[in-house]
Short mmCIF file of C-alpha atoms in Angstrom, two decimals:
data_model
loop_
_atom_site.label_atom_id
_atom_site.label_comp_id
_atom_site.label_asym_id
_atom_site.label_seq_id
_atom_site.Cartn_x
_atom_site.Cartn_y
_atom_site.Cartn_z
CA UNK A 240 0.00 0.00 0.00
CA UNK A 241 1.42 3.38 -1.02
CA UNK A 242 -1.31 5.59 0.37
CA UNK A 243 -4.92 5.94 1.43
CA UNK A 244 -7.54 8.61 1.89
CA UNK A 245 -10.54 8.51 4.21
CA UNK A 246 -13.37 10.99 4.71
CA UNK A 247 -15.45 11.45 7.88
CA UNK A 248 -14.03 8.20 9.29
CA UNK A 249 -15.57 6.03 12.00
CA UNK A 250 -12.33 4.89 13.58
CA UNK A 251 -12.86 4.25 17.28
CA UNK A 252 -16.32 3.86 18.78
CA UNK A 253 -15.50 5.41 22.15
CA UNK A 254 -13.38 8.31 20.89
CA UNK A 255 -15.60 9.24 17.95
CA UNK A 256 -18.96 9.03 19.71
CA UNK A 257 -17.65 10.43 22.99
CA UNK A 258 -16.43 13.54 21.17
CA UNK A 259 -19.98 14.54 20.23
CA UNK A 260 -20.53 16.26 23.56
CA UNK A 261 -17.45 18.46 23.24
CA UNK A 262 -18.26 19.28 19.63
CA UNK A 263 -21.86 20.16 20.49
CA UNK A 264 -20.56 22.54 23.14
CA UNK A 265 -18.04 24.12 20.76
CA UNK A 266 -20.76 24.95 18.22
CA UNK A 267 -23.19 26.23 20.89
CA UNK A 268 -25.72 23.40 20.68
CA UNK A 269 -25.47 22.87 24.42
CA UNK A 270 -24.78 25.46 27.10
CA UNK A 271 -21.70 25.84 29.26
CA UNK A 272 -23.70 24.66 32.27
CA UNK A 273 -24.93 21.49 30.57
CA UNK A 274 -21.46 20.71 29.21
CA UNK A 275 -19.66 21.26 32.52
CA UNK A 276 -22.24 19.32 34.53
CA UNK A 277 -22.30 16.35 32.12
CA UNK A 278 -18.52 16.23 31.94
CA UNK A 279 -18.33 16.16 35.73
CA UNK A 280 -21.14 13.71 36.52
CA UNK A 281 -20.29 11.27 33.72
CA UNK A 282 -16.54 11.58 34.37
CA UNK A 283 -15.85 12.02 30.67
CA UNK A 284 -17.63 8.83 29.60
CA UNK A 285 -20.81 9.50 27.60
CA UNK A 286 -20.83 6.34 25.48
CA UNK A 287 -20.86 3.75 28.27
CA UNK A 288 -22.36 5.61 31.25
CA UNK A 289 -22.79 3.86 34.59
CA UNK A 290 -26.48 2.81 34.70
CA UNK A 291 -26.49 3.53 38.43
CA UNK A 292 -25.18 7.07 37.98
CA UNK A 293 -28.50 8.93 38.01
CA UNK A 294 -26.89 12.37 37.82
CA UNK A 295 -24.99 11.41 34.66
CA UNK A 296 -28.07 9.87 33.06
CA UNK A 297 -30.10 12.99 33.84
CA UNK A 298 -27.45 15.20 32.24
CA UNK A 299 -27.25 12.97 29.17
CA UNK A 300 -31.02 13.25 28.83
CA UNK A 301 -30.66 17.05 28.79
CA UNK A 302 -28.03 16.70 26.06
CA UNK A 303 -30.30 14.42 24.04
CA UNK A 304 -33.12 16.93 24.32
CA UNK A 305 -30.89 19.67 22.95
CA UNK A 306 -29.70 17.53 20.03
CA UNK A 307 -32.89 15.63 19.20
CA UNK A 308 -33.89 17.99 16.36
CA UNK A 309 -30.38 18.58 15.02
CA UNK A 310 -29.15 17.17 11.71
CA UNK A 311 -26.13 15.11 12.77
CA UNK A 312 -24.80 14.94 9.21
CA UNK A 313 -24.44 18.71 9.11
CA UNK A 314 -25.57 20.84 12.03
CA UNK A 315 -26.05 23.81 9.68
CA UNK A 316 -28.69 22.00 7.64
CA UNK A 317 -32.34 21.41 8.59
CA UNK A 318 -33.70 18.07 9.71
CA UNK A 319 -35.41 16.61 6.68
CA UNK A 320 -38.62 14.72 6.16
CA UNK A 321 -37.46 11.59 4.34
CA UNK A 322 -40.92 10.95 2.90
CA UNK A 323 -41.64 14.44 1.57
CA UNK A 324 -38.35 16.35 1.80
CA UNK A 325 -37.90 20.02 1.02
CA UNK A 326 -35.97 20.68 -2.24
CA UNK A 327 -32.83 21.75 -0.37
CA UNK A 328 -32.68 18.64 1.82
CA UNK A 329 -30.24 15.78 1.18
CA UNK A 330 -33.18 13.38 1.08
CA UNK A 331 -34.48 15.27 -1.96
CA UNK A 332 -31.08 14.85 -3.61
CA UNK A 333 -31.24 11.11 -2.95
CA UNK A 334 -34.64 10.88 -4.67
CA UNK A 335 -33.27 12.72 -7.70
CA UNK A 336 -30.10 10.61 -7.86
CA UNK A 337 -32.08 7.36 -7.53
CA UNK A 338 -34.40 8.38 -10.37
CA UNK A 339 -31.48 9.46 -12.57
CA UNK A 340 -29.34 6.37 -11.93
CA UNK A 341 -32.26 3.98 -12.58
CA UNK A 342 -33.16 5.59 -15.89
CA UNK A 343 -32.47 3.06 -18.66
CA UNK A 344 -31.07 5.71 -21.02
CA UNK A 345 -28.68 6.92 -18.33
CA UNK A 346 -27.50 3.38 -17.66
CA UNK A 347 -27.02 2.83 -21.39
CA UNK A 348 -24.96 6.02 -21.65
CA UNK A 349 -22.83 4.81 -18.74
CA UNK A 350 -22.31 1.46 -20.53
CA UNK A 351 -23.95 -0.53 -17.75
CA UNK A 352 -24.76 -3.97 -19.11
CA UNK A 353 -28.49 -4.82 -18.93
CA UNK A 354 -29.31 -7.24 -16.14
CA UNK A 355 -26.15 -6.61 -14.11
CA UNK A 356 -28.01 -4.58 -11.48
CA UNK A 357 -31.52 -4.57 -10.11
CA UNK A 358 -32.60 -1.29 -8.59
CA UNK A 359 -29.74 1.15 -8.01
CA UNK A 360 -29.71 2.77 -4.55
CA UNK A 361 -27.53 5.59 -3.28
CA UNK A 362 -27.24 3.88 0.10
CA UNK A 363 -27.44 0.13 0.53
CA UNK A 364 -29.61 -0.31 3.61
CA UNK A 365 -29.78 -4.11 3.47
CA UNK A 366 -26.24 -5.12 4.48
CA UNK A 367 -26.94 -5.19 8.21
CA UNK A 368 -29.62 -7.83 7.69
CA UNK A 369 -26.98 -10.21 6.35
CA UNK A 370 -25.43 -10.29 9.81
CA UNK A 371 -28.72 -10.25 11.66
CA UNK A 372 -27.79 -6.95 13.26
CA UNK A 373 -28.99 -3.40 12.95
CA UNK A 374 -26.08 -1.27 14.15
CA UNK A 375 -26.84 1.52 11.67
CA UNK A 376 -29.27 1.97 8.78
CA UNK A 377 -26.45 1.06 6.39
CA UNK A 378 -24.27 -1.66 7.84
CA UNK A 379 -23.20 -3.85 10.72
CA UNK A 380 -19.76 -4.03 12.26
CA UNK A 381 -17.93 -6.10 14.85
CA UNK A 382 -14.68 -4.10 15.00
CA UNK A 383 -14.99 -1.24 17.49
CA UNK A 384 -11.62 0.36 16.80
CA UNK A 385 -9.08 0.38 13.96
CA UNK A 386 -6.61 2.76 15.61
CA UNK A 387 -4.12 -0.11 15.85
CA UNK A 388 -4.33 -0.53 12.07
CA UNK A 389 -3.35 3.10 11.62
CA UNK A 390 -0.48 2.60 14.06
CA UNK A 391 0.76 -0.32 11.95
CA UNK A 392 0.64 1.84 8.81
CA UNK A 393 2.80 4.45 10.54
CA UNK A 394 5.65 1.93 10.35
CA UNK A 395 5.25 1.55 6.58
CA UNK A 396 6.19 3.78 3.66
CA UNK A 397 2.68 5.13 3.38
CA UNK A 398 0.95 8.46 2.76
CA UNK A 399 -2.45 9.22 4.31
CA UNK A 400 -5.09 11.89 3.75
CA UNK A 401 -7.87 12.26 6.31
CA UNK A 402 -10.70 14.75 5.78
CA UNK A 403 -13.42 15.95 8.14
CA UNK A 404 -16.27 18.36 7.59
CA UNK A 405 -16.12 20.74 10.54
CA UNK A 406 -19.91 20.65 11.03
CA UNK A 407 -20.24 16.87 11.12
CA UNK A 408 -21.83 15.73 14.39
CA UNK A 409 -21.92 12.09 13.29
CA UNK A 410 -18.16 11.61 13.76
CA UNK A 411 -16.90 15.04 14.81
CA UNK A 412 -13.47 16.38 13.93
CA UNK A 413 -12.82 16.61 17.69
CA UNK A 414 -12.62 12.82 17.97
CA UNK A 415 -10.67 12.44 14.73
CA UNK A 416 -7.99 14.80 16.04
CA UNK A 417 -7.73 12.81 19.27
CA UNK A 418 -7.05 9.45 17.67
CA UNK A 419 -4.67 10.99 15.14
CA UNK A 420 -2.66 12.47 18.02
CA UNK A 421 -2.61 9.02 19.67
CA UNK A 422 -0.51 7.76 16.73
CA UNK A 423 2.37 9.84 18.15
CA UNK A 424 3.57 11.05 14.75
CA UNK A 425 5.49 14.35 14.94
CA UNK A 426 3.90 17.46 13.45
CA UNK A 427 5.66 18.58 10.28
CA UNK A 428 3.37 21.47 9.43
CA UNK A 429 1.11 22.96 12.13
CA UNK A 430 -2.58 23.88 11.89
CA UNK A 431 -2.94 26.40 9.07
CA UNK A 432 -5.70 27.58 6.74
CA UNK A 433 -5.91 26.33 3.17
CA UNK A 434 -7.58 28.21 0.33
CA UNK A 435 -9.78 27.92 -2.73
CA UNK A 436 -10.41 31.02 -4.87
CA UNK A 437 -8.50 33.09 -2.30
CA UNK A 438 -10.94 32.13 0.46
CA UNK A 439 -10.24 30.11 3.59
CA UNK A 440 -12.09 26.82 3.10
CA UNK A 441 -10.62 24.79 5.94
CA UNK A 442 -7.55 24.03 8.03
CA UNK A 443 -4.75 21.54 7.62
CA UNK A 444 -2.07 19.81 9.68
CA UNK A 445 0.67 17.53 8.38
CA UNK A 446 2.26 14.80 10.48
CA UNK A 447 5.35 12.94 9.30
CA UNK A 448 7.98 10.44 10.30
CA UNK A 449 10.40 8.28 8.32
CA UNK A 450 8.59 7.06 5.21
CA UNK A 451 5.16 8.02 6.51
CA UNK A 452 3.07 11.15 6.32
CA UNK A 453 -0.48 12.02 7.32
CA UNK A 454 -2.32 15.12 6.13
CA UNK A 455 -5.38 15.96 8.21
CA UNK A 456 -7.69 18.59 6.76
CA UNK A 457 -11.02 20.09 7.74
CA UNK A 458 -13.46 21.60 5.27
CA UNK A 459 -15.25 24.68 6.58
CA UNK A 460 -19.02 24.24 6.61
CA UNK A 461 -18.74 20.64 5.47
CA UNK A 462 -20.83 17.86 6.96
CA UNK A 463 -20.54 14.09 7.06
CA UNK A 464 -20.94 13.75 3.27
CA UNK A 465 -18.24 16.24 2.38
CA UNK A 466 -18.35 15.56 -1.35
CA UNK A 467 -22.05 16.49 -1.38
CA UNK A 468 -21.75 19.53 0.89
CA UNK A 469 -18.51 20.95 -0.49
CA UNK A 470 -17.67 19.20 -3.79
CA UNK A 471 -15.26 21.81 -5.15
CA UNK A 472 -13.27 22.03 -1.93
CA UNK A 473 -13.11 18.25 -1.60
CA UNK A 474 -11.90 17.87 -5.20
CA UNK A 475 -9.22 20.56 -4.80
CA UNK A 476 -7.97 18.95 -1.59
CA UNK A 477 -7.80 15.45 -3.06
CA UNK A 478 -6.24 16.55 -6.36
CA UNK A 479 -3.60 18.58 -4.56
CA UNK A 480 -2.72 15.70 -2.23
CA UNK A 481 -2.40 13.20 -5.09
CA UNK A 482 -0.33 15.65 -7.16
CA UNK A 483 2.07 16.06 -4.22
CA UNK A 484 2.73 12.30 -4.20
CA UNK A 485 3.71 11.39 -7.75
CA UNK A 486 4.41 7.78 -6.77
CA UNK A 487 0.74 7.45 -5.77
CA UNK A 488 -0.71 9.26 -8.80
CA UNK A 489 1.44 7.17 -11.20
CA UNK A 490 0.33 3.85 -9.69
#
C-alpha cells in the first residue's frame, strides 16, 4: 500500500462518539452549564455511562433533548422529512439521484450492461440484515476500533489523507484529532488555513515520520458527506494531495 484517503471516518467507537458532547458545546448546541455538569457527573464517559449514575443519566437526557432535532450529518442543515423532503434537503437529492441512476437511457450512456443490477440505490440499507444486526441503517460491524491498524501503517512507507467536515456531528473532527494524536507522529506542518479562490475553506495539519506522512484537513461548513456539501473544496484537496505524491498518482 502506497497511500490511502478517508473521509469522515468512523475509527474508534468510544473516541468518535464520545467527542460529540465536546463538539456540540463548541458549536453552541449545548450550554456551558450542561457541558460542565455532564462532563463532571459522567466523568468524561458519555458512550458507556454507569447505569447507576443517576446524575450522569439525567445530564445525558438534557443533552439528548438539545440535540434531538439537530441534523447530525451537518448541524447547519435542517432536519429533513425523508418521505416528503424540502428541495434543499439531502433526502431530496437522494430521490433525484435514484431516479437518474435507474433511468435506462442513463444506464445505457454509462455502458452498464443490462441485467447486471436490479434497482440502483444511493445507500445500501440491506447489508446489516446479512449479519442479523442493525447497528446503523447502512451496515453492521464487529470491530470497534481500527486505531491499531493506523499505528501499523505508521511503520510503513505510506501516505495518508484524512478529511473531516467541521460541522459533522456524526463523527466530529474533535474525535478524529484525538485518535490521530494518539498515533504519536510528529507534526511537520502545524494547523494552518488552506484556500480555494483566495478564500479560507478549511484548516490543515501535516504529520510525518520516516517514510510516513499524514495530512489531516477540515473543510469549513462541510458535513458528514463532504463531497455532497462541499464538492469543489473536496476535489481541490484530493487533487492537490495526489499531485504532491507522484508515486501514488502514477500507480
